[in-house]
DNA sequence: CCACAGGACGGCT
DNA sequence: AGCCGTCCTGTG
């Protein structure tokens, strides 16, 4: 087991990070820490005062993986300051979810996870993803417990549509099946999408069945470092029409957000989403 | 019984 | 181009 302690970490709250809707595989432990399965293995995170402690079994450079996954090199205070200029709503929202950080998760896992998120609720999404990992992912041991990595495209290729339906995917089974085939066959190359500009990457993602504008923006924001991506779901639609723009048209809301929040629109989205959903 | 939950899709007009 | 019914499943 490896560990890392970082002292006096600003803009970092476990609840804000893990409960703002960007991830599905982190669970709160009895001691208040969170344990999650990421691409490289199992990780546990806890806070003691202003210190953050990471423990886990990861395949690779432990410190580098943690810094990358939790976006630790980014100055969220500076971003908040910028977003809050002449914006009382954002001051409220960012003060509420002050410890939010955008996780840098695995693109393939997010692609599947957010296809599953369509017209779904969070407990069921989490359960479905666990079912998939347990059925097709590699088993890993950590701290006396068994966890399952999210399966690679090749591993998930073993699943038929019927298999996926049995794992509680519902009508999304055919989308995940086809998305898996596209990626495993190389018809869709995620490593190529990562190199594209955000507009092109979004278009490419939306060619995959089950991925519309909202799901594409989630994948871009939560796994491809596109901080300008602004996923508009039903909650954001409500918040935006209440506070900012007199429209419920998703395209118009996206345009407004791009103009108003610029290259950090995605971070603004998370503050607004968490504020609206929790407060 | 129905509405809705972090939408996408296909068939309409 | 925009609107609307439909799609699994669980909960209130």
mmCIF file of C-alpha atoms (C1' of nucleotides) in Angstrom:
data_model
loop_
_atom_site.group_PDB
_atom_site.id
_atom_site.type_symbol
_atom_site.label_atom_id
_atom_site.label_comp_id
_atom_site.label_asym_id
_atom_site.label_seq_id
_atom_site.Cartn_x
_atom_site.Cartn_y
_atom_site.Cartn_z
ATOM 1 C CA UNK A 1 0.000 0.000 0.000
ATOM 2 C CA UNK A 2 1.209 3.448 -0.873
ATOM 3 C CA UNK A 3 0.249 6.786 0.609
ATOM 4 C CA UNK A 4 0.658 10.502 0.175
ATOM 5 C CA UNK A 5 -0.114 13.373 2.513
ATOM 6 C CA UNK A 6 -0.569 16.889 1.213
ATOM 7 C CA UNK A 7 -0.595 19.756 3.681
ATOM 8 C CA UNK A 8 -2.769 22.832 3.739
ATOM 9 C CA UNK A 9 -4.786 21.963 0.633
ATOM 10 C CA UNK A 10 -7.206 24.680 -0.441
ATOM 11 C CA UNK A 11 -10.449 24.245 -2.361
ATOM 12 C CA UNK A 12 -10.735 20.563 -1.530
ATOM 13 C CA UNK A 13 -13.739 19.007 0.222
ATOM 14 C CA UNK A 14 -14.507 15.317 -0.081
ATOM 15 C CA UNK A 15 -18.262 15.729 0.051
ATOM 16 C CA UNK A 16 -18.248 18.458 -2.596
ATOM 17 C CA UNK A 17 -15.967 16.492 -4.901
ATOM 18 C CA UNK A 18 -17.674 13.143 -4.650
ATOM 19 C CA UNK A 19 -21.310 14.208 -4.284
ATOM 20 C CA UNK A 20 -21.507 16.792 -7.054
ATOM 21 C CA UNK A 21 -22.474 14.183 -9.605
ATOM 22 C CA UNK A 22 -19.292 13.771 -11.609
ATOM 23 C CA UNK A 23 -18.418 10.250 -10.443
ATOM 24 C CA UNK A 24 -20.240 7.046 -9.609
ATOM 25 C CA UNK A 25 -17.746 4.704 -7.975
ATOM 26 C CA UNK A 26 -16.696 6.532 -4.781
ATOM 27 C CA UNK A 27 -18.191 5.370 -1.521
ATOM 28 C CA UNK A 28 -18.146 7.001 1.859
ATOM 29 C CA UNK A 29 -16.622 4.887 4.635
ATOM 30 C CA UNK A 30 -17.720 4.859 8.259
ATOM 31 C CA UNK A 31 -14.727 6.997 9.227
ATOM 32 C CA UNK A 32 -15.763 9.714 6.764
ATOM 33 C CA UNK A 33 -13.105 8.896 4.181
ATOM 34 C CA UNK A 34 -13.994 7.890 0.630
ATOM 35 C CA UNK A 35 -12.821 4.825 -1.285
ATOM 36 C CA UNK A 36 -13.029 4.566 -5.034
ATOM 37 C CA UNK A 37 -11.948 2.387 -7.912
ATOM 38 C CA UNK A 38 -10.147 4.282 -10.636
ATOM 39 C CA UNK A 39 -8.396 3.084 -13.777
ATOM 40 C CA UNK A 40 -5.114 2.350 -11.982
ATOM 41 C CA UNK A 41 -6.537 0.656 -8.907
ATOM 42 C CA UNK A 42 -8.158 1.357 -5.542
ATOM 43 C CA UNK A 43 -7.752 4.655 -3.729
ATOM 44 C CA UNK A 44 -8.859 5.982 -0.343
ATOM 45 C CA UNK A 45 -8.933 9.674 0.499
ATOM 46 C CA UNK A 46 -9.422 11.360 3.849
ATOM 47 C CA UNK A 47 -9.100 14.848 5.259
ATOM 48 C CA UNK A 48 -7.533 15.791 8.573
ATOM 49 C CA UNK A 49 -7.912 19.492 9.075
ATOM 50 C CA UNK A 50 -6.408 21.082 6.002
ATOM 51 C CA UNK A 51 -4.358 17.995 5.186
ATOM 52 C CA UNK A 52 -5.444 15.469 2.587
ATOM 53 C CA UNK A 53 -4.258 11.861 2.821
ATOM 54 C CA UNK A 54 -4.327 9.466 -0.110
ATOM 55 C CA UNK A 55 -3.861 5.725 0.464
ATOM 56 C CA UNK A 56 -4.185 2.932 -2.035
ATOM 57 C CA UNK A 57 -2.848 0.383 -4.422
ATOM 58 C CA UNK A 58 -2.282 1.997 -7.791
ATOM 59 C CA UNK A 59 -0.493 0.781 -10.879
ATOM 60 C CA UNK A 60 1.947 3.614 -11.644
ATOM 61 C CA UNK A 61 3.387 6.728 -10.021
ATOM 62 C CA UNK A 62 1.158 7.148 -6.977
ATOM 63 C CA UNK A 63 1.695 10.855 -6.468
ATOM 64 C CA UNK A 64 1.386 11.704 -10.151
ATOM 65 C CA UNK A 65 -1.834 9.748 -10.450
ATOM 66 C CA UNK A 66 -3.390 11.493 -7.438
ATOM 67 C CA UNK A 67 -2.363 14.945 -8.626
ATOM 68 C CA UNK A 68 -3.725 14.258 -12.067
ATOM 69 C CA UNK A 69 -6.982 12.639 -10.952
ATOM 70 C CA UNK A 70 -7.866 15.392 -8.472
ATOM 71 C CA UNK A 71 -6.700 18.229 -10.709
ATOM 72 C CA UNK A 72 -4.405 19.414 -7.926
ATOM 73 C CA UNK A 73 -2.249 21.657 -10.106
ATOM 74 C CA UNK A 74 -5.142 23.979 -10.859
ATOM 75 C CA UNK A 75 -5.809 27.129 -8.837
ATOM 76 C CA UNK A 76 -9.522 26.951 -8.104
ATOM 77 C CA UNK A 77 -9.441 30.087 -5.940
ATOM 78 C CA UNK A 78 -8.340 32.139 -8.913
ATOM 79 C CA UNK A 79 -11.039 30.572 -11.094
ATOM 80 C CA UNK A 80 -13.718 31.268 -8.488
ATOM 81 C CA UNK A 81 -12.603 34.867 -8.213
ATOM 82 C CA UNK A 82 -12.868 35.273 -11.954
ATOM 83 C CA UNK A 83 -16.258 33.560 -12.217
ATOM 84 C CA UNK A 84 -17.680 35.628 -9.353
ATOM 85 C CA UNK A 85 -16.885 39.057 -10.791
ATOM 86 C CA UNK A 86 -20.194 40.933 -10.819
ATOM 87 C CA UNK A 87 -22.114 37.714 -10.285
ATOM 88 C CA UNK A 88 -23.940 37.379 -6.965
ATOM 89 C CA UNK A 89 -25.428 34.024 -7.958
ATOM 90 C CA UNK A 90 -22.017 32.518 -8.603
ATOM 91 C CA UNK A 91 -20.754 33.934 -5.309
ATOM 92 C CA UNK A 92 -23.514 32.025 -3.529
ATOM 93 C CA UNK A 93 -23.014 28.823 -5.502
ATOM 94 C CA UNK A 94 -19.217 28.721 -5.259
ATOM 95 C CA UNK A 95 -19.314 29.580 -1.562
ATOM 96 C CA UNK A 96 -21.604 26.614 -1.047
ATOM 97 C CA UNK A 97 -19.577 24.082 -3.031
ATOM 98 C CA UNK A 98 -16.220 25.729 -2.341
ATOM 99 C CA UNK A 99 -14.346 22.417 -2.226
ATOM 100 C CA UNK A 100 -15.370 21.104 -5.635
ATOM 101 C CA UNK A 101 -12.659 19.930 -7.991
ATOM 102 C CA UNK A 102 -13.212 18.449 -11.436
ATOM 103 C CA UNK A 103 -11.919 14.881 -11.459
ATOM 104 C CA UNK A 104 -9.847 13.685 -14.389
ATOM 105 C CA UNK A 105 -11.392 10.269 -14.896
ATOM 106 C CA UNK A 106 -10.925 7.597 -17.533
ATOM 107 C CA UNK A 107 -12.544 8.584 -20.861
ATOM 108 C CA UNK A 108 -13.722 5.100 -21.755
ATOM 109 C CA UNK A 109 -15.302 4.558 -18.339
ATOM 110 C CA UNK A 110 -17.001 7.957 -18.485
ATOM 111 C CA UNK A 111 -18.256 7.280 -21.989
ATOM 112 C CA UNK A 112 -20.080 4.174 -20.797
ATOM 113 C CA UNK A 113 -21.094 5.667 -17.440
ATOM 114 C CA UNK A 114 -22.769 8.717 -18.932
ATOM 115 C CA UNK A 115 -24.555 6.704 -21.615
ATOM 116 C CA UNK A 116 -26.030 4.806 -18.671
ATOM 117 C CA UNK A 117 -26.902 8.068 -16.903
ATOM 118 C CA UNK A 118 -29.567 8.994 -19.478
ATOM 119 C CA UNK A 119 -33.012 9.302 -17.853
ATOM 120 C CA UNK A 120 -31.672 7.496 -14.830
ATOM 121 C CA UNK A 121 -31.087 8.124 -11.141
ATOM 122 C CA UNK A 122 -27.744 8.104 -9.373
ATOM 123 C CA UNK A 123 -28.219 5.043 -7.120
ATOM 124 C CA UNK A 124 -29.231 2.933 -10.083
ATOM 125 C CA UNK A 125 -26.401 4.310 -12.256
ATOM 126 C CA UNK A 126 -23.878 3.385 -9.555
ATOM 127 C CA UNK A 127 -25.361 -0.048 -9.127
ATOM 128 C CA UNK A 128 -25.358 -0.719 -12.868
ATOM 129 C CA UNK A 129 -21.713 0.319 -13.209
ATOM 130 C CA UNK A 130 -20.792 -1.944 -10.297
ATOM 131 C CA UNK A 131 -22.621 -4.795 -12.001
ATOM 132 C CA UNK A 132 -20.594 -4.235 -15.163
ATOM 133 C CA UNK A 133 -17.296 -4.059 -13.281
ATOM 134 C CA UNK A 134 -18.073 -7.170 -11.287
ATOM 135 C CA UNK A 135 -19.072 -9.144 -14.372
ATOM 136 C CA UNK A 136 -16.320 -8.060 -16.782
ATOM 137 C CA UNK A 137 -13.607 -6.182 -14.887
ATOM 138 C CA UNK A 138 -10.435 -7.459 -13.244
ATOM 139 C CA UNK A 139 -10.614 -8.275 -9.567
ATOM 140 C CA UNK A 140 -8.320 -6.361 -7.216
ATOM 141 C CA UNK A 141 -7.750 -6.670 -3.487
ATOM 142 C CA UNK A 142 -7.321 -3.727 -1.191
ATOM 143 C CA UNK A 143 -7.347 -3.544 2.577
ATOM 144 C CA UNK A 144 -8.990 -6.927 2.907
ATOM 145 C CA UNK A 145 -11.793 -6.143 0.468
ATOM 146 C CA UNK A 146 -12.390 -7.121 -3.139
ATOM 147 C CA UNK A 147 -12.923 -4.488 -5.816
ATOM 148 C CA UNK A 148 -13.393 -4.652 -9.558
ATOM 149 C CA UNK A 149 -11.761 -2.426 -12.131
ATOM 150 C CA UNK A 150 -13.942 -1.036 -14.879
ATOM 151 C CA UNK A 151 -13.542 -3.363 -17.891
ATOM 152 C CA UNK A 152 -11.570 -2.336 -20.958
ATOM 153 C CA UNK A 153 -13.426 -2.093 -24.298
ATOM 154 C CA UNK A 154 -12.041 -5.520 -25.171
ATOM 155 C CA UNK A 155 -13.202 -7.025 -21.895
ATOM 156 C CA UNK A 156 -16.665 -5.498 -22.215
ATOM 157 C CA UNK A 157 -16.895 -6.811 -25.781
ATOM 158 C CA UNK A 158 -17.668 -10.207 -24.300
ATOM 159 C CA UNK A 159 -21.076 -8.896 -23.217
ATOM 160 C CA UNK A 160 -24.058 -9.373 -25.495
ATOM 161 C CA UNK A 161 -27.008 -6.991 -25.472
ATOM 162 C CA UNK A 162 -28.899 -9.587 -23.445
ATOM 163 C CA UNK A 163 -26.017 -9.813 -20.964
ATOM 164 C CA UNK A 164 -26.107 -6.059 -20.519
ATOM 165 C CA UNK A 165 -29.872 -6.044 -20.084
ATOM 166 C CA UNK A 166 -29.410 -8.589 -17.286
ATOM 167 C CA UNK A 167 -27.029 -6.144 -15.578
ATOM 168 C CA UNK A 168 -29.858 -3.608 -15.293
ATOM 169 C CA UNK A 169 -28.849 -1.292 -18.144
ATOM 170 C CA UNK A 170 -32.446 -1.118 -19.351
ATOM 171 C CA UNK A 171 -33.014 0.408 -22.784
ATOM 172 C CA UNK A 172 -29.404 1.680 -22.767
ATOM 173 C CA UNK A 173 -28.097 -1.865 -23.312
ATOM 174 C CA UNK A 174 -27.955 -1.500 -27.102
ATOM 175 C CA UNK A 175 -26.177 1.863 -26.850
ATOM 176 C CA UNK A 176 -23.435 0.521 -24.588
ATOM 177 C CA UNK A 177 -23.110 -2.592 -26.727
ATOM 178 C CA UNK A 178 -22.628 -0.618 -29.926
ATOM 179 C CA UNK A 179 -20.345 1.963 -28.281
ATOM 180 C CA UNK A 180 -18.197 -0.894 -27.006
ATOM 181 C CA UNK A 181 -18.035 -2.465 -30.454
ATOM 182 C CA UNK A 182 -17.056 0.860 -32.041
ATOM 183 C CA UNK A 183 -14.223 1.458 -29.581
ATOM 184 C CA UNK A 184 -12.978 -2.129 -29.413
ATOM 185 C CA UNK A 185 -12.920 -2.423 -33.212
ATOM 186 C CA UNK A 186 -11.002 0.826 -33.570
ATOM 187 C CA UNK A 187 -13.743 2.520 -35.601
ATOM 188 C CA UNK A 188 -13.826 5.080 -32.805
ATOM 189 C CA UNK A 189 -10.416 5.959 -31.407
ATOM 190 C CA UNK A 190 -10.583 7.679 -28.027
ATOM 191 C CA UNK A 191 -6.898 8.601 -28.166
ATOM 192 C CA UNK A 192 -7.646 10.515 -31.367
ATOM 193 C CA UNK A 193 -10.626 12.303 -29.833
ATOM 194 C CA UNK A 194 -8.382 13.412 -26.962
ATOM 195 C CA UNK A 195 -6.203 15.308 -29.418
ATOM 196 C CA UNK A 196 -9.070 17.136 -31.132
ATOM 197 C CA UNK A 197 -10.298 20.624 -30.379
ATOM 198 C CA UNK A 198 -13.345 20.562 -28.144
ATOM 199 C CA UNK A 199 -15.894 21.293 -30.888
ATOM 200 C CA UNK A 200 -14.634 18.399 -33.021
ATOM 201 C CA UNK A 201 -14.308 16.064 -30.063
ATOM 202 C CA UNK A 202 -17.909 16.823 -29.113
ATOM 203 C CA UNK A 203 -19.093 16.074 -32.650
ATOM 204 C CA UNK A 204 -17.193 12.785 -32.715
ATOM 205 C CA UNK A 205 -18.622 11.697 -29.389
ATOM 206 C CA UNK A 206 -22.147 12.545 -30.531
ATOM 207 C CA UNK A 207 -21.788 10.142 -33.456
ATOM 208 C CA UNK A 208 -21.779 7.305 -30.927
ATOM 209 C CA UNK A 209 -25.248 5.939 -30.180
ATOM 210 C CA UNK A 210 -26.570 6.987 -26.795
ATOM 211 C CA UNK A 211 -24.423 10.114 -26.707
ATOM 212 C CA UNK A 212 -26.225 13.404 -27.167
ATOM 213 C CA UNK A 213 -25.082 16.912 -26.298
ATOM 214 C CA UNK A 214 -25.376 16.543 -22.529
ATOM 215 C CA UNK A 215 -23.632 13.197 -22.300
ATOM 216 C CA UNK A 216 -20.867 14.358 -24.660
ATOM 217 C CA UNK A 217 -20.270 17.429 -22.505
ATOM 218 C CA UNK A 218 -20.032 15.281 -19.374
ATOM 219 C CA UNK A 219 -17.432 13.042 -21.008
ATOM 220 C CA UNK A 220 -15.454 16.077 -22.175
ATOM 221 C CA UNK A 221 -15.571 17.760 -18.783
ATOM 222 C CA UNK A 222 -15.023 14.818 -16.463
ATOM 223 C CA UNK A 223 -12.462 12.854 -18.438
ATOM 224 C CA UNK A 224 -10.936 15.017 -21.155
ATOM 225 C CA UNK A 225 -9.998 18.164 -19.299
ATOM 226 C CA UNK A 226 -12.320 20.378 -21.315
ATOM 227 C CA UNK A 227 -13.203 22.887 -18.613
ATOM 228 C CA UNK A 228 -15.248 24.920 -21.072
ATOM 229 C CA UNK A 229 -17.778 22.112 -21.504
ATOM 230 C CA UNK A 230 -21.107 22.945 -19.896
ATOM 231 C CA UNK A 231 -23.451 19.948 -19.585
ATOM 232 C CA UNK A 232 -27.086 21.068 -19.578
ATOM 233 C CA UNK A 233 -29.343 18.632 -17.778
ATOM 234 C CA UNK A 234 -32.768 19.253 -16.308
ATOM 235 C CA UNK A 235 -31.312 20.846 -13.170
ATOM 236 C CA UNK A 236 -28.979 23.187 -14.977
ATOM 237 C CA UNK A 237 -31.825 24.063 -17.291
ATOM 238 C CA UNK A 238 -33.869 25.125 -14.272
ATOM 239 C CA UNK A 239 -31.040 27.042 -12.614
ATOM 240 C CA UNK A 240 -30.026 28.857 -15.770
ATOM 241 C CA UNK A 241 -33.549 29.895 -16.703
ATOM 242 C CA UNK A 242 -34.140 31.081 -13.150
ATOM 243 C CA UNK A 243 -30.917 33.002 -12.688
ATOM 244 C CA UNK A 244 -29.343 33.882 -16.014
ATOM 245 C CA UNK A 245 -31.117 33.452 -19.311
ATOM 246 C CA UNK A 246 -34.765 33.718 -20.295
ATOM 247 C CA UNK A 247 -34.841 30.464 -22.240
ATOM 248 C CA UNK A 248 -35.117 26.731 -21.727
ATOM 249 C CA UNK A 249 -33.561 25.981 -25.097
ATOM 250 C CA UNK A 250 -30.473 23.862 -24.467
ATOM 251 C CA UNK A 251 -28.473 25.267 -27.361
ATOM 252 C CA UNK A 252 -29.202 28.811 -26.233
ATOM 253 C CA UNK A 253 -28.210 27.962 -22.671
ATOM 254 C CA UNK A 254 -24.943 26.480 -23.938
ATOM 255 C CA UNK A 255 -24.232 29.621 -25.945
ATOM 256 C CA UNK A 256 -25.026 31.857 -23.003
ATOM 257 C CA UNK A 257 -22.775 29.816 -20.685
ATOM 258 C CA UNK A 258 -19.910 29.918 -23.171
ATOM 259 C CA UNK A 259 -20.181 33.686 -23.383
ATOM 260 C CA UNK A 260 -20.734 34.296 -19.668
ATOM 261 C CA UNK A 261 -18.355 31.751 -18.077
ATOM 262 C CA UNK A 262 -15.840 31.227 -20.890
ATOM 263 C CA UNK A 263 -13.131 28.616 -20.581
ATOM 264 C CA UNK A 264 -14.175 27.644 -17.058
ATOM 265 C CA UNK A 265 -17.870 27.186 -17.817
ATOM 266 C CA UNK A 266 -17.691 23.560 -16.714
ATOM 267 C CA UNK A 267 -16.495 24.513 -13.250
ATOM 268 C CA UNK A 268 -19.253 27.108 -13.035
ATOM 269 C CA UNK A 269 -21.690 24.386 -14.036
ATOM 270 C CA UNK A 270 -20.568 22.193 -11.151
ATOM 271 C CA UNK A 271 -20.972 24.995 -8.602
ATOM 272 C CA UNK A 272 -24.470 25.735 -9.920
ATOM 273 C CA UNK A 273 -25.473 22.087 -10.136
ATOM 274 C CA UNK A 274 -24.281 21.214 -6.644
ATOM 275 C CA UNK A 275 -25.835 24.352 -5.192
ATOM 276 C CA UNK A 276 -29.201 23.723 -6.826
ATOM 277 C CA UNK A 277 -29.322 20.024 -6.076
ATOM 278 C CA UNK A 278 -28.115 20.149 -2.486
ATOM 279 C CA UNK A 279 -29.120 23.501 -1.041
ATOM 280 C "C1'" DC B 1 -52.577 4.769 -11.082
ATOM 281 C "C1'" DC B 2 -49.070 8.423 -12.678
ATOM 282 C "C1'" DA B 3 -44.819 11.404 -12.643
ATOM 283 C "C1'" DC B 4 -40.189 11.619 -12.696
ATOM 284 C "C1'" DA B 5 -35.179 10.437 -12.367
ATOM 285 C "C1'" DG B 6 -28.502 14.139 -14.428
ATOM 286 C "C1'" DG B 7 -31.545 12.090 -22.166
ATOM 287 C "C1'" DA B 8 -31.400 10.111 -26.681
ATOM 288 C "C1'" DC B 9 -33.747 8.759 -30.560
ATOM 289 C "C1'" DG B 10 -37.069 8.398 -34.197
ATOM 290 C "C1'" DG B 11 -41.163 9.850 -36.275
ATOM 291 C "C1'" DC B 12 -43.921 13.312 -36.832
ATOM 292 C "C1'" DT B 13 -45.311 18.396 -38.472
ATOM 293 C "C1'" DA C 1 -35.761 22.796 -37.064
ATOM 294 C "C1'" DG C 2 -38.656 21.940 -33.210
ATOM 295 C "C1'" DC C 3 -41.944 19.030 -30.645
ATOM 296 C "C1'" DC C 4 -43.381 14.687 -28.525
ATOM 297 C "C1'" DG C 5 -44.029 9.805 -27.476
ATOM 298 C "C1'" DT C 6 -41.176 6.068 -26.174
ATOM 299 C "C1'" DC C 7 -37.618 3.672 -23.982
ATOM 300 C "C1'" DC C 8 -35.956 0.031 -18.686
ATOM 301 C "C1'" DT C 9 -36.423 0.322 -13.810
ATOM 302 C "C1'" DG C 10 -37.280 2.064 -9.193
ATOM 303 C "C1'" DT C 11 -39.375 5.320 -6.088
ATOM 304 C "C1'" DG C 12 -42.753 8.573 -4.204
#
